Amino acid sequence: PLQPLRAKPVRKKTSEAEVASSLIKQIFSHYVKMPVARDAYKIIEKCSQRYFKQLSNDLEAYSNHAGRKTVEMADLEVLMRRQGLVTDKMPLHVLIERYFPLEYRKLLIPVAVSGNKVIPSK
């Protein structure tokens, strides 16, 4: 006898994680301070996704090269040096102090406190 046809299981196309387009739009509009055409935002979003993917790949490569499984601040500093953002005249902690709010600065820049303690501890 004939057997009924069975549909093949549908496999969902796995997509990579992406930065939310609303976040990209919010960040970009904060810095641009003027109207931006809708089609321009689509290009900005695509470029941003590629940039963050490359950034992540580079940080992963630096961490692997150092024999670690965790991305650390040193990896980010190497990346920023290669991009020309961090230099001898513009160290990473100066960028952090200039662009981050105080609550984030406290998390990123070690500070010595009484009792011979350093916050944040490693």
mmCIF file of N, CA, C and O in Angstrom, residues 21-121:
data_model
loop_
_atom_site.group_PDB
_atom_site.id
_atom_site.type_symbol
_atom_site.label_atom_id
_atom_site.label_comp_id
_atom_site.label_asym_id
_atom_site.label_seq_id
_atom_site.Cartn_x
_atom_site.Cartn_y
_atom_site.Cartn_z
ATOM 1 N N SER A 21 18.202 47.294 16.276
ATOM 2 C CA SER A 21 18.208 48.449 15.375
ATOM 3 C C SER A 21 17.739 49.713 16.099
ATOM 4 O O SER A 21 18.215 50.809 15.808
ATOM 5 N N SER A 22 16.846 49.562 17.057
ATOM 6 C CA SER A 22 16.381 50.734 17.810
ATOM 7 C C SER A 22 17.521 51.346 18.629
ATOM 8 O O SER A 22 17.616 52.564 18.758
ATOM 9 N N LEU A 23 18.411 50.492 19.153
ATOM 10 C CA LEU A 23 19.555 50.999 19.918
ATOM 11 C C LEU A 23 20.527 51.724 18.996
ATOM 12 O O LEU A 23 21.023 52.803 19.338
ATOM 13 N N ILE A 24 20.794 51.141 17.833
ATOM 14 C CA ILE A 24 21.695 51.788 16.875
ATOM 15 C C ILE A 24 21.134 53.145 16.476
ATOM 16 O O ILE A 24 21.854 54.150 16.451
ATOM 17 N N LYS A 25 19.834 53.190 16.211
ATOM 18 C CA LYS A 25 19.201 54.449 15.826
ATOM 19 C C LYS A 25 19.294 55.472 16.951
ATOM 20 O O LYS A 25 19.595 56.640 16.727
ATOM 21 N N GLN A 26 19.068 55.025 18.178
ATOM 22 C CA GLN A 26 19.116 55.927 19.333
ATOM 23 C C GLN A 26 20.527 56.481 19.521
ATOM 24 O O GLN A 26 20.705 57.684 19.736
ATOM 25 N N ILE A 27 21.529 55.631 19.437
ATOM 26 C CA ILE A 27 22.914 56.080 19.613
ATOM 27 C C ILE A 27 23.302 57.038 18.496
ATOM 28 O O ILE A 27 23.863 58.110 18.737
ATOM 29 N N PHE A 28 23.010 56.649 17.257
ATOM 30 C CA PHE A 28 23.392 57.483 16.124
ATOM 31 C C PHE A 28 22.698 58.840 16.175
ATOM 32 O O PHE A 28 23.334 59.869 15.978
ATOM 33 N N SER A 29 21.404 58.847 16.466
ATOM 34 C CA SER A 29 20.683 60.126 16.501
ATOM 35 C C SER A 29 21.175 61.015 17.648
ATOM 36 O O SER A 29 21.124 62.233 17.551
ATOM 37 N N HIS A 30 21.695 60.402 18.705
ATOM 38 C CA HIS A 30 22.265 61.190 19.809
ATOM 39 C C HIS A 30 23.477 61.989 19.330
ATOM 40 O O HIS A 30 23.647 63.147 19.696
ATOM 41 N N TYR A 31 24.304 61.372 18.486
ATOM 42 C CA TYR A 31 25.526 62.030 18.038
ATOM 43 C C TYR A 31 25.316 62.913 16.810
ATOM 44 O O TYR A 31 26.023 63.897 16.635
ATOM 45 N N VAL A 32 24.360 62.588 15.956
ATOM 46 C CA VAL A 32 24.176 63.336 14.714
ATOM 47 C C VAL A 32 23.489 64.672 14.953
ATOM 48 O O VAL A 32 23.844 65.668 14.361
ATOM 49 N N LYS A 33 22.476 64.697 15.800
ATOM 50 C CA LYS A 33 21.750 65.924 16.162
ATOM 51 C C LYS A 33 21.084 66.595 14.949
ATOM 52 O O LYS A 33 20.970 67.814 14.901
ATOM 53 N N MET A 34 20.677 65.795 13.966
ATOM 54 C CA MET A 34 19.920 66.316 12.824
ATOM 55 C C MET A 34 19.117 65.172 12.221
ATOM 56 O O MET A 34 19.422 64.009 12.480
ATOM 57 N N PRO A 35 18.093 65.459 11.450
ATOM 58 C CA PRO A 35 17.297 64.384 10.846
ATOM 59 C C PRO A 35 18.141 63.507 9.923
ATOM 60 O O PRO A 35 19.046 63.985 9.242
ATOM 61 N N VAL A 36 17.834 62.217 9.925
ATOM 62 C CA VAL A 36 18.527 61.264 9.073
ATOM 63 C C VAL A 36 17.461 60.494 8.285
ATOM 64 O O VAL A 36 16.473 60.034 8.865
ATOM 65 N N ALA A 37 17.677 60.364 6.988
ATOM 66 C CA ALA A 37 16.709 59.668 6.132
ATOM 67 C C ALA A 37 16.608 58.200 6.533
ATOM 68 O O ALA A 37 17.587 57.598 6.994
ATOM 69 N N ARG A 38 15.429 57.626 6.361
ATOM 70 C CA ARG A 38 15.168 56.231 6.741
ATOM 71 C C ARG A 38 16.121 55.261 6.031
ATOM 72 O O ARG A 38 16.644 54.348 6.644
ATOM 73 N N ASP A 39 16.357 55.480 4.734
ATOM 74 C CA ASP A 39 17.255 54.582 4.003
ATOM 75 C C ASP A 39 18.699 54.710 4.495
ATOM 76 O O ASP A 39 19.458 53.750 4.464
ATOM 77 N N ALA A 40 19.067 55.885 4.990
ATOM 78 C CA ALA A 40 20.406 56.063 5.552
ATOM 79 C C ALA A 40 20.550 55.250 6.836
ATOM 80 O O ALA A 40 21.604 54.671 7.102
ATOM 81 N N TYR A 41 19.470 55.193 7.643
ATOM 82 C CA TYR A 41 19.517 54.393 8.866
ATOM 83 C C TYR A 41 19.737 52.919 8.565
ATOM 84 O O TYR A 41 20.419 52.219 9.310
ATOM 85 N N LYS A 42 19.167 52.434 7.473
ATOM 86 C CA LYS A 42 19.370 51.031 7.105
ATOM 87 C C LYS A 42 20.841 50.749 6.817
ATOM 88 O O LYS A 42 21.378 49.725 7.222
ATOM 89 N N ILE A 43 21.502 51.674 6.149
ATOM 90 C CA ILE A 43 22.930 51.515 5.861
ATOM 91 C C ILE A 43 23.742 51.634 7.141
ATOM 92 O O ILE A 43 24.672 50.867 7.373
ATOM 93 N N ILE A 44 23.381 52.581 7.984
ATOM 94 C CA ILE A 44 24.062 52.760 9.269
ATOM 95 C C ILE A 44 23.933 51.490 10.109
ATOM 96 O O ILE A 44 24.899 51.030 10.716
ATOM 97 N N GLU A 45 22.737 50.904 10.114
ATOM 98 C CA GLU A 45 22.515 49.679 10.879
ATOM 99 C C GLU A 45 23.383 48.537 10.349
ATOM 100 O O GLU A 45 24.021 47.826 11.123
ATOM 101 N N LYS A 46 23.438 48.382 9.039
ATOM 102 C CA LYS A 46 24.250 47.321 8.438
ATOM 103 C C LYS A 46 25.737 47.513 8.767
ATOM 104 O O LYS A 46 26.426 46.570 9.135
ATOM 105 N N CYS A 47 26.214 48.743 8.639
ATOM 106 C CA CYS A 47 27.614 49.043 8.962
ATOM 107 C C CYS A 47 27.908 48.789 10.437
ATOM 108 O O CYS A 47 28.963 48.244 10.780
ATOM 109 N N SER A 48 26.982 49.179 11.301
ATOM 110 C CA SER A 48 27.168 48.974 12.741
ATOM 111 C C SER A 48 27.230 47.495 13.084
ATOM 112 O O SER A 48 28.059 47.075 13.895
ATOM 113 N N GLN A 49 26.335 46.700 12.474
ATOM 114 C CA GLN A 49 26.351 45.257 12.722
ATOM 115 C C GLN A 49 27.699 44.662 12.315
ATOM 116 O O GLN A 49 28.287 43.863 13.046
ATOM 117 N N ARG A 50 28.200 45.052 11.159
ATOM 118 C CA ARG A 50 29.505 44.547 10.694
ATOM 119 C C ARG A 50 30.626 44.990 11.621
ATOM 120 O O ARG A 50 31.528 44.234 11.930
ATOM 121 N N TYR A 51 30.560 46.260 12.058
ATOM 122 C CA TYR A 51 31.587 46.779 12.953
ATOM 123 C C TYR A 51 31.626 45.984 14.253
ATOM 124 O O TYR A 51 32.690 45.554 14.698
ATOM 125 N N PHE A 52 30.462 45.753 14.868
ATOM 126 C CA PHE A 52 30.430 45.025 16.139
ATOM 127 C C PHE A 52 30.831 43.565 15.962
ATOM 128 O O PHE A 52 31.455 42.986 16.842
ATOM 129 N N LYS A 53 30.500 42.984 14.829
ATOM 130 C CA LYS A 53 30.923 41.609 14.572
ATOM 131 C C LYS A 53 32.448 41.541 14.465
ATOM 132 O O LYS A 53 33.092 40.675 15.055
ATOM 133 N N GLN A 54 33.045 42.481 13.729
ATOM 134 C CA GLN A 54 34.500 42.509 13.589
ATOM 135 C C GLN A 54 35.162 42.804 14.923
ATOM 136 O O GLN A 54 36.172 42.195 15.280
ATOM 137 N N LEU A 55 34.593 43.722 15.674
ATOM 138 C CA LEU A 55 35.107 44.058 17.001
ATOM 139 C C LEU A 55 35.126 42.814 17.890
ATOM 140 O O LEU A 55 36.129 42.508 18.536
ATOM 141 N N SER A 56 34.037 42.066 17.879
ATOM 142 C CA SER A 56 33.943 40.848 18.689
ATOM 143 C C SER A 56 34.938 39.796 18.226
ATOM 144 O O SER A 56 35.596 39.144 19.046
ATOM 145 N N ASN A 57 35.070 39.635 16.920
ATOM 146 C CA ASN A 57 36.036 38.666 16.392
ATOM 147 C C ASN A 57 37.464 39.026 16.787
ATOM 148 O O ASN A 57 38.262 38.155 17.150
ATOM 149 N N ASP A 58 37.798 40.317 16.705
ATOM 150 C CA ASP A 58 39.142 40.759 17.079
ATOM 151 C C ASP A 58 39.409 40.518 18.563
ATOM 152 O O ASP A 58 40.472 40.015 18.935
ATOM 153 N N LEU A 59 38.447 40.865 19.415
ATOM 154 C CA LEU A 59 38.634 40.653 20.855
ATOM 155 C C LEU A 59 38.787 39.168 21.176
ATOM 156 O O LEU A 59 39.610 38.789 22.008
ATOM 157 N N GLU A 60 38.025 38.341 20.511
ATOM 158 C CA GLU A 60 38.139 36.895 20.703
ATOM 159 C C GLU A 60 39.512 36.396 20.256
ATOM 160 O O GLU A 60 40.143 35.589 20.940
ATOM 161 N N ALA A 61 40.001 36.915 19.140
ATOM 162 C CA ALA A 61 41.320 36.507 18.639
ATOM 163 C C ALA A 61 42.427 36.927 19.611
ATOM 164 O O ALA A 61 43.347 36.145 19.881
ATOM 165 N N TYR A 62 42.348 38.143 20.156
ATOM 166 C CA TYR A 62 43.366 38.601 21.109
ATOM 167 C C TYR A 62 43.359 37.732 22.355
ATOM 168 O O TYR A 62 44.410 37.361 22.880
ATOM 169 N N SER A 63 42.182 37.406 22.836
ATOM 170 C CA SER A 63 42.053 36.572 24.021
ATOM 171 C C SER A 63 42.600 35.170 23.764
ATOM 172 O O SER A 63 43.347 34.621 24.575
ATOM 173 N N ASN A 64 42.252 34.582 22.625
ATOM 174 C CA ASN A 64 42.770 33.257 22.263
ATOM 175 C C ASN A 64 44.278 33.276 22.119
ATOM 176 O O ASN A 64 44.972 32.346 22.544
ATOM 177 N N HIS A 65 44.806 34.329 21.502
ATOM 178 C CA HIS A 65 46.253 34.446 21.314
ATOM 179 C C HIS A 65 46.984 34.477 22.662
ATOM 180 O O HIS A 65 48.080 33.940 22.794
ATOM 181 N N ALA A 66 46.354 35.079 23.648
ATOM 182 C CA ALA A 66 46.940 35.152 24.982
ATOM 183 C C ALA A 66 46.709 33.867 25.780
ATOM 184 O O ALA A 66 47.144 33.756 26.920
ATOM 185 N N GLY A 67 46.002 32.899 25.170
ATOM 186 C CA GLY A 67 45.761 31.627 25.847
ATOM 187 C C GLY A 67 44.652 31.695 26.885
ATOM 188 O O GLY A 67 44.620 30.895 27.815
ATOM 189 N N ARG A 68 43.754 32.672 26.733
ATOM 190 C CA ARG A 68 42.657 32.815 27.680
ATOM 191 C C ARG A 68 41.335 32.518 27.006
ATOM 192 O O ARG A 68 41.218 32.584 25.793
ATOM 193 N N LYS A 69 40.338 32.216 27.821
ATOM 194 C CA LYS A 69 38.987 31.988 27.304
ATOM 195 C C LYS A 69 38.058 33.132 27.671
ATOM 196 O O LYS A 69 36.860 33.050 27.439
ATOM 197 N N THR A 70 38.630 34.183 28.234
ATOM 198 C CA THR A 70 37.854 35.339 28.655
ATOM 199 C C THR A 70 38.470 36.601 28.077
ATOM 200 O O THR A 70 39.688 36.788 28.149
ATOM 201 N N VAL A 71 37.644 37.457 27.503
ATOM 202 C CA VAL A 71 38.116 38.741 27.003
ATOM 203 C C VAL A 71 38.344 39.648 28.216
ATOM 204 O O VAL A 71 37.489 39.751 29.089
ATOM 205 N N GLU A 72 39.501 40.277 28.256
ATOM 206 C CA GLU A 72 39.842 41.155 29.376
ATOM 207 C C GLU A 72 40.083 42.577 28.889
ATOM 208 O O GLU A 72 40.162 42.830 27.687
ATOM 209 N N MET A 73 40.222 43.473 29.838
ATOM 210 C CA MET A 73 40.435 44.883 29.542
ATOM 211 C C MET A 73 41.670 45.079 28.652
ATOM 212 O O MET A 73 41.665 45.931 27.767
ATOM 213 N N ALA A 74 42.705 44.279 28.872
ATOM 214 C CA ALA A 74 43.933 44.401 28.069
ATOM 215 C C ALA A 74 43.642 44.137 26.593
ATOM 216 O O ALA A 74 44.235 44.782 25.722
ATOM 217 N N ASP A 75 42.737 43.210 26.300
ATOM 218 C CA ASP A 75 42.379 42.919 24.908
ATOM 219 C C ASP A 75 41.721 44.142 24.268
ATOM 220 O O ASP A 75 42.011 44.492 23.128
ATOM 221 N N LEU A 76 40.837 44.775 25.015
ATOM 222 C CA LEU A 76 40.165 45.964 24.523
ATOM 223 C C LEU A 76 41.165 47.092 24.293
ATOM 224 O O LEU A 76 41.087 47.816 23.303
ATOM 225 N N GLU A 77 42.124 47.222 25.191
ATOM 226 C CA GLU A 77 43.130 48.276 25.040
ATOM 227 C C GLU A 77 43.986 48.027 23.799
ATOM 228 O O GLU A 77 44.285 48.961 23.053
ATOM 229 N N VAL A 78 44.357 46.767 23.541
ATOM 230 C CA VAL A 78 45.126 46.448 22.329
ATOM 231 C C VAL A 78 44.312 46.803 21.089
ATOM 232 O O VAL A 78 44.822 47.413 20.144
ATOM 233 N N LEU A 79 43.044 46.436 21.092
ATOM 234 C CA LEU A 79 42.179 46.740 19.962
ATOM 235 C C LEU A 79 42.088 48.248 19.732
ATOM 236 O O LEU A 79 42.214 48.730 18.604
ATOM 237 N N MET A 80 41.897 48.991 20.809
ATOM 238 C CA MET A 80 41.771 50.441 20.682
ATOM 239 C C MET A 80 43.085 51.086 20.266
ATOM 240 O O MET A 80 43.085 52.099 19.561
ATOM 241 N N ARG A 81 44.216 50.512 20.657
ATOM 242 C CA ARG A 81 45.512 51.005 20.183
ATOM 243 C C ARG A 81 45.647 50.784 18.682
ATOM 244 O O ARG A 81 46.096 51.664 17.955
ATOM 245 N N ARG A 82 45.239 49.601 18.230
ATOM 246 C CA ARG A 82 45.325 49.294 16.792
ATOM 247 C C ARG A 82 44.416 50.203 15.980
ATOM 248 O O ARG A 82 44.700 50.505 14.836
ATOM 249 N N GLN A 83 43.311 50.636 16.570
ATOM 250 C CA GLN A 83 42.391 51.541 15.882
ATOM 251 C C GLN A 83 42.824 52.998 16.004
ATOM 252 O O GLN A 83 42.223 53.879 15.399
ATOM 253 N N GLY A 84 43.844 53.260 16.801
ATOM 254 C CA GLY A 84 44.334 54.620 16.969
ATOM 255 C C GLY A 84 43.567 55.434 17.996
ATOM 256 O O GLY A 84 43.792 56.638 18.126
ATOM 257 N N LEU A 85 42.669 54.800 18.745
ATOM 258 C CA LEU A 85 41.902 55.527 19.758
ATOM 259 C C LEU A 85 42.709 55.712 21.042
ATOM 260 O O LEU A 85 42.580 56.725 21.724
ATOM 261 N N VAL A 86 43.515 54.720 21.372
ATOM 262 C CA VAL A 86 44.382 54.793 22.546
ATOM 263 C C VAL A 86 45.813 54.977 22.055
ATOM 264 O O VAL A 86 46.275 54.239 21.191
ATOM 265 N N THR A 87 46.467 55.986 22.579
ATOM 266 C CA THR A 87 47.857 56.267 22.232
ATOM 267 C C THR A 87 48.616 56.562 23.512
ATOM 268 O O THR A 87 48.039 56.570 24.603
ATOM 269 N N ASP A 88 49.912 56.824 23.381
ATOM 270 C CA ASP A 88 50.692 57.194 24.559
ATOM 271 C C ASP A 88 50.197 58.523 25.142
ATOM 272 O O ASP A 88 50.243 58.741 26.341
ATOM 273 N N LYS A 89 49.707 59.408 24.278
ATOM 274 C CA LYS A 89 49.198 60.697 24.739
ATOM 275 C C LYS A 89 47.739 60.615 25.195
ATOM 276 O O LYS A 89 47.260 61.517 25.869
ATOM 277 N N MET A 90 47.029 59.554 24.792
ATOM 278 C CA MET A 90 45.620 59.388 25.157
ATOM 279 C C MET A 90 45.409 57.962 25.668
ATOM 280 O O MET A 90 44.947 57.087 24.954
ATOM 281 N N PRO A 91 45.779 57.705 26.949
ATOM 282 C CA PRO A 91 45.610 56.354 27.496
ATOM 283 C C PRO A 91 44.142 55.996 27.703
ATOM 284 O O PRO A 91 43.265 56.870 27.714
ATOM 285 N N LEU A 92 43.883 54.707 27.851
ATOM 286 C CA LEU A 92 42.524 54.204 27.979
ATOM 287 C C LEU A 92 41.783 54.836 29.153
ATOM 288 O O LEU A 92 40.616 55.207 29.028
ATOM 289 N N HIS A 93 42.444 54.985 30.308
ATOM 290 C CA HIS A 93 41.721 55.525 31.465
ATOM 291 C C HIS A 93 41.269 56.964 31.229
ATOM 292 O O HIS A 93 40.249 57.395 31.767
ATOM 293 N N VAL A 94 41.983 57.717 30.387
ATOM 294 C CA VAL A 94 41.551 59.086 30.073
ATOM 295 C C VAL A 94 40.270 59.045 29.242
ATOM 296 O O VAL A 94 39.334 59.816 29.475
ATOM 297 N N LEU A 95 40.200 58.116 28.282
ATOM 298 C CA LEU A 95 38.972 57.970 27.496
ATOM 299 C C LEU A 95 37.801 57.568 28.389
ATOM 300 O O LEU A 95 36.689 58.074 28.228
ATOM 301 N N ILE A 96 38.057 56.663 29.321
ATOM 302 C CA ILE A 96 37.007 56.224 30.243
ATOM 303 C C ILE A 96 36.516 57.406 31.078
ATOM 304 O O ILE A 96 35.316 57.620 31.217
ATOM 305 N N GLU A 97 37.456 58.190 31.613
ATOM 306 C CA GLU A 97 37.083 59.345 32.432
ATOM 307 C C GLU A 97 36.325 60.397 31.622
ATOM 308 O O GLU A 97 35.419 61.052 32.127
ATOM 309 N N ARG A 98 36.686 60.545 30.362
ATOM 310 C CA ARG A 98 36.080 61.567 29.522
ATOM 311 C C ARG A 98 34.666 61.200 29.062
ATOM 312 O O ARG A 98 33.799 62.057 29.001
ATOM 313 N N TYR A 99 34.442 59.927 28.749
ATOM 314 C CA TYR A 99 33.195 59.555 28.079
ATOM 315 C C TYR A 99 32.220 58.714 28.903
ATOM 316 O O TYR A 99 31.086 58.548 28.496
ATOM 317 N N PHE A 100 32.643 58.169 30.033
ATOM 318 C CA PHE A 100 31.755 57.318 30.815
ATOM 319 C C PHE A 100 31.223 58.051 32.024
ATOM 320 O O PHE A 100 31.929 58.845 32.640
ATOM 321 N N PRO A 101 29.979 57.763 32.413
ATOM 322 C CA PRO A 101 29.462 58.340 33.651
ATOM 323 C C PRO A 101 30.188 57.755 34.864
ATOM 324 O O PRO A 101 30.817 56.701 34.768
ATOM 325 N N LEU A 102 30.103 58.437 35.977
ATOM 326 C CA LEU A 102 30.855 58.080 37.175
ATOM 327 C C LEU A 102 30.636 56.639 37.619
ATOM 328 O O LEU A 102 31.593 55.952 37.986
ATOM 329 N N GLU A 103 29.388 56.131 37.557
ATOM 330 C CA GLU A 103 29.145 54.764 38.028
ATOM 331 C C GLU A 103 29.899 53.732 37.202
ATOM 332 O O GLU A 103 30.318 52.706 37.724
ATOM 333 N N TYR A 104 30.114 53.987 35.912
ATOM 334 C CA TYR A 104 30.891 53.064 35.081
ATOM 335 C C TYR A 104 32.392 53.257 35.294
ATOM 336 O O TYR A 104 33.158 52.318 35.257
ATOM 337 N N ARG A 105 32.794 54.518 35.499
ATOM 338 C CA ARG A 105 34.221 54.779 35.773
ATOM 339 C C ARG A 105 34.671 54.029 37.013
ATOM 340 O O ARG A 105 35.744 53.469 37.059
ATOM 341 N N LYS A 106 33.814 54.002 38.039
ATOM 342 C CA LYS A 106 34.152 53.293 39.281
ATOM 343 C C LYS A 106 34.359 51.805 39.031
ATOM 344 O O LYS A 106 35.160 51.164 39.701
ATOM 345 N N LEU A 107 33.628 51.245 38.073
ATOM 346 C CA LEU A 107 33.755 49.823 37.766
ATOM 347 C C LEU A 107 34.995 49.519 36.927
ATOM 348 O O LEU A 107 35.542 48.421 37.001
ATOM 349 N N LEU A 108 35.440 50.478 36.128
ATOM 350 C CA LEU A 108 36.510 50.218 35.164
ATOM 351 C C LEU A 108 37.893 50.674 35.615
ATOM 352 O O LEU A 108 38.889 50.104 35.189
ATOM 353 N N ILE A 109 37.965 51.701 36.435
ATOM 354 C CA ILE A 109 39.264 52.227 36.858
ATOM 355 C C ILE A 109 39.493 51.863 38.316
ATOM 356 O O ILE A 109 38.739 52.293 39.191
ATOM 357 N N PRO A 110 40.525 51.067 38.596
ATOM 358 C CA PRO A 110 40.804 50.695 39.988
ATOM 359 C C PRO A 110 41.145 51.921 40.841
ATOM 360 O O PRO A 110 41.835 52.831 40.392
ATOM 361 N N VAL A 111 40.646 51.925 42.073
ATOM 362 C CA VAL A 111 40.892 53.010 43.009
ATOM 363 C C VAL A 111 41.342 52.405 44.331
ATOM 364 O O VAL A 111 40.738 51.448 44.818
ATOM 365 N N ALA A 112 42.408 52.961 44.920
ATOM 366 C CA ALA A 112 42.870 52.499 46.220
ATOM 367 C C ALA A 112 42.030 53.175 47.303
ATOM 368 O O ALA A 112 41.781 54.378 47.258
ATOM 369 N N VAL A 113 41.585 52.366 48.272
ATOM 370 C CA VAL A 113 40.805 52.895 49.386
ATOM 371 C C VAL A 113 41.473 52.486 50.685
ATOM 372 O O VAL A 113 42.430 51.710 50.700
ATOM 373 N N SER A 114 40.958 52.995 51.812
ATOM 374 C CA SER A 114 41.556 52.674 53.097
ATOM 375 C C SER A 114 41.528 51.170 53.360
ATOM 376 O O SER A 114 40.695 50.446 52.810
ATOM 377 N N GLY A 115 42.439 50.697 54.180
ATOM 378 C CA GLY A 115 42.520 49.290 54.495
ATOM 379 C C GLY A 115 43.318 48.518 53.444
ATOM 380 O O GLY A 115 43.218 47.304 53.336
ATOM 381 N N ASN A 116 44.107 49.260 52.639
ATOM 382 C CA ASN A 116 44.958 48.640 51.626
ATOM 383 C C ASN A 116 44.143 47.778 50.647
ATOM 384 O O ASN A 116 44.538 46.686 50.283
ATOM 385 N N LYS A 117 42.965 48.298 50.233
ATOM 386 C CA LYS A 117 42.095 47.600 49.294
ATOM 387 C C LYS A 117 42.067 48.360 47.972
ATOM 388 O O LYS A 117 42.201 49.585 47.948
ATOM 389 N N VAL A 118 41.876 47.609 46.895
ATOM 390 C CA VAL A 118 41.698 48.214 45.572
ATOM 391 C C VAL A 118 40.311 47.829 45.080
ATOM 392 O O VAL A 118 39.916 46.660 45.126
ATOM 393 N N ILE A 119 39.564 48.832 44.643
ATOM 394 C CA ILE A 119 38.207 48.605 44.131
ATOM 395 C C ILE A 119 38.187 49.044 42.674
ATOM 396 O O ILE A 119 38.646 50.132 42.362
ATOM 397 N N PRO A 120 37.666 48.315 41.714
ATOM 398 C CA PRO A 120 37.162 46.952 41.850
ATOM 399 C C PRO A 120 38.320 45.973 41.971
ATOM 400 O O PRO A 120 39.377 46.161 41.394
ATOM 401 N N SER A 121 38.094 44.917 42.721
ATOM 402 C CA SER A 121 39.139 43.893 42.878
ATOM 403 C C SER A 121 39.099 42.987 41.666
ATOM 404 O O SER A 121 38.077 42.801 41.034
#
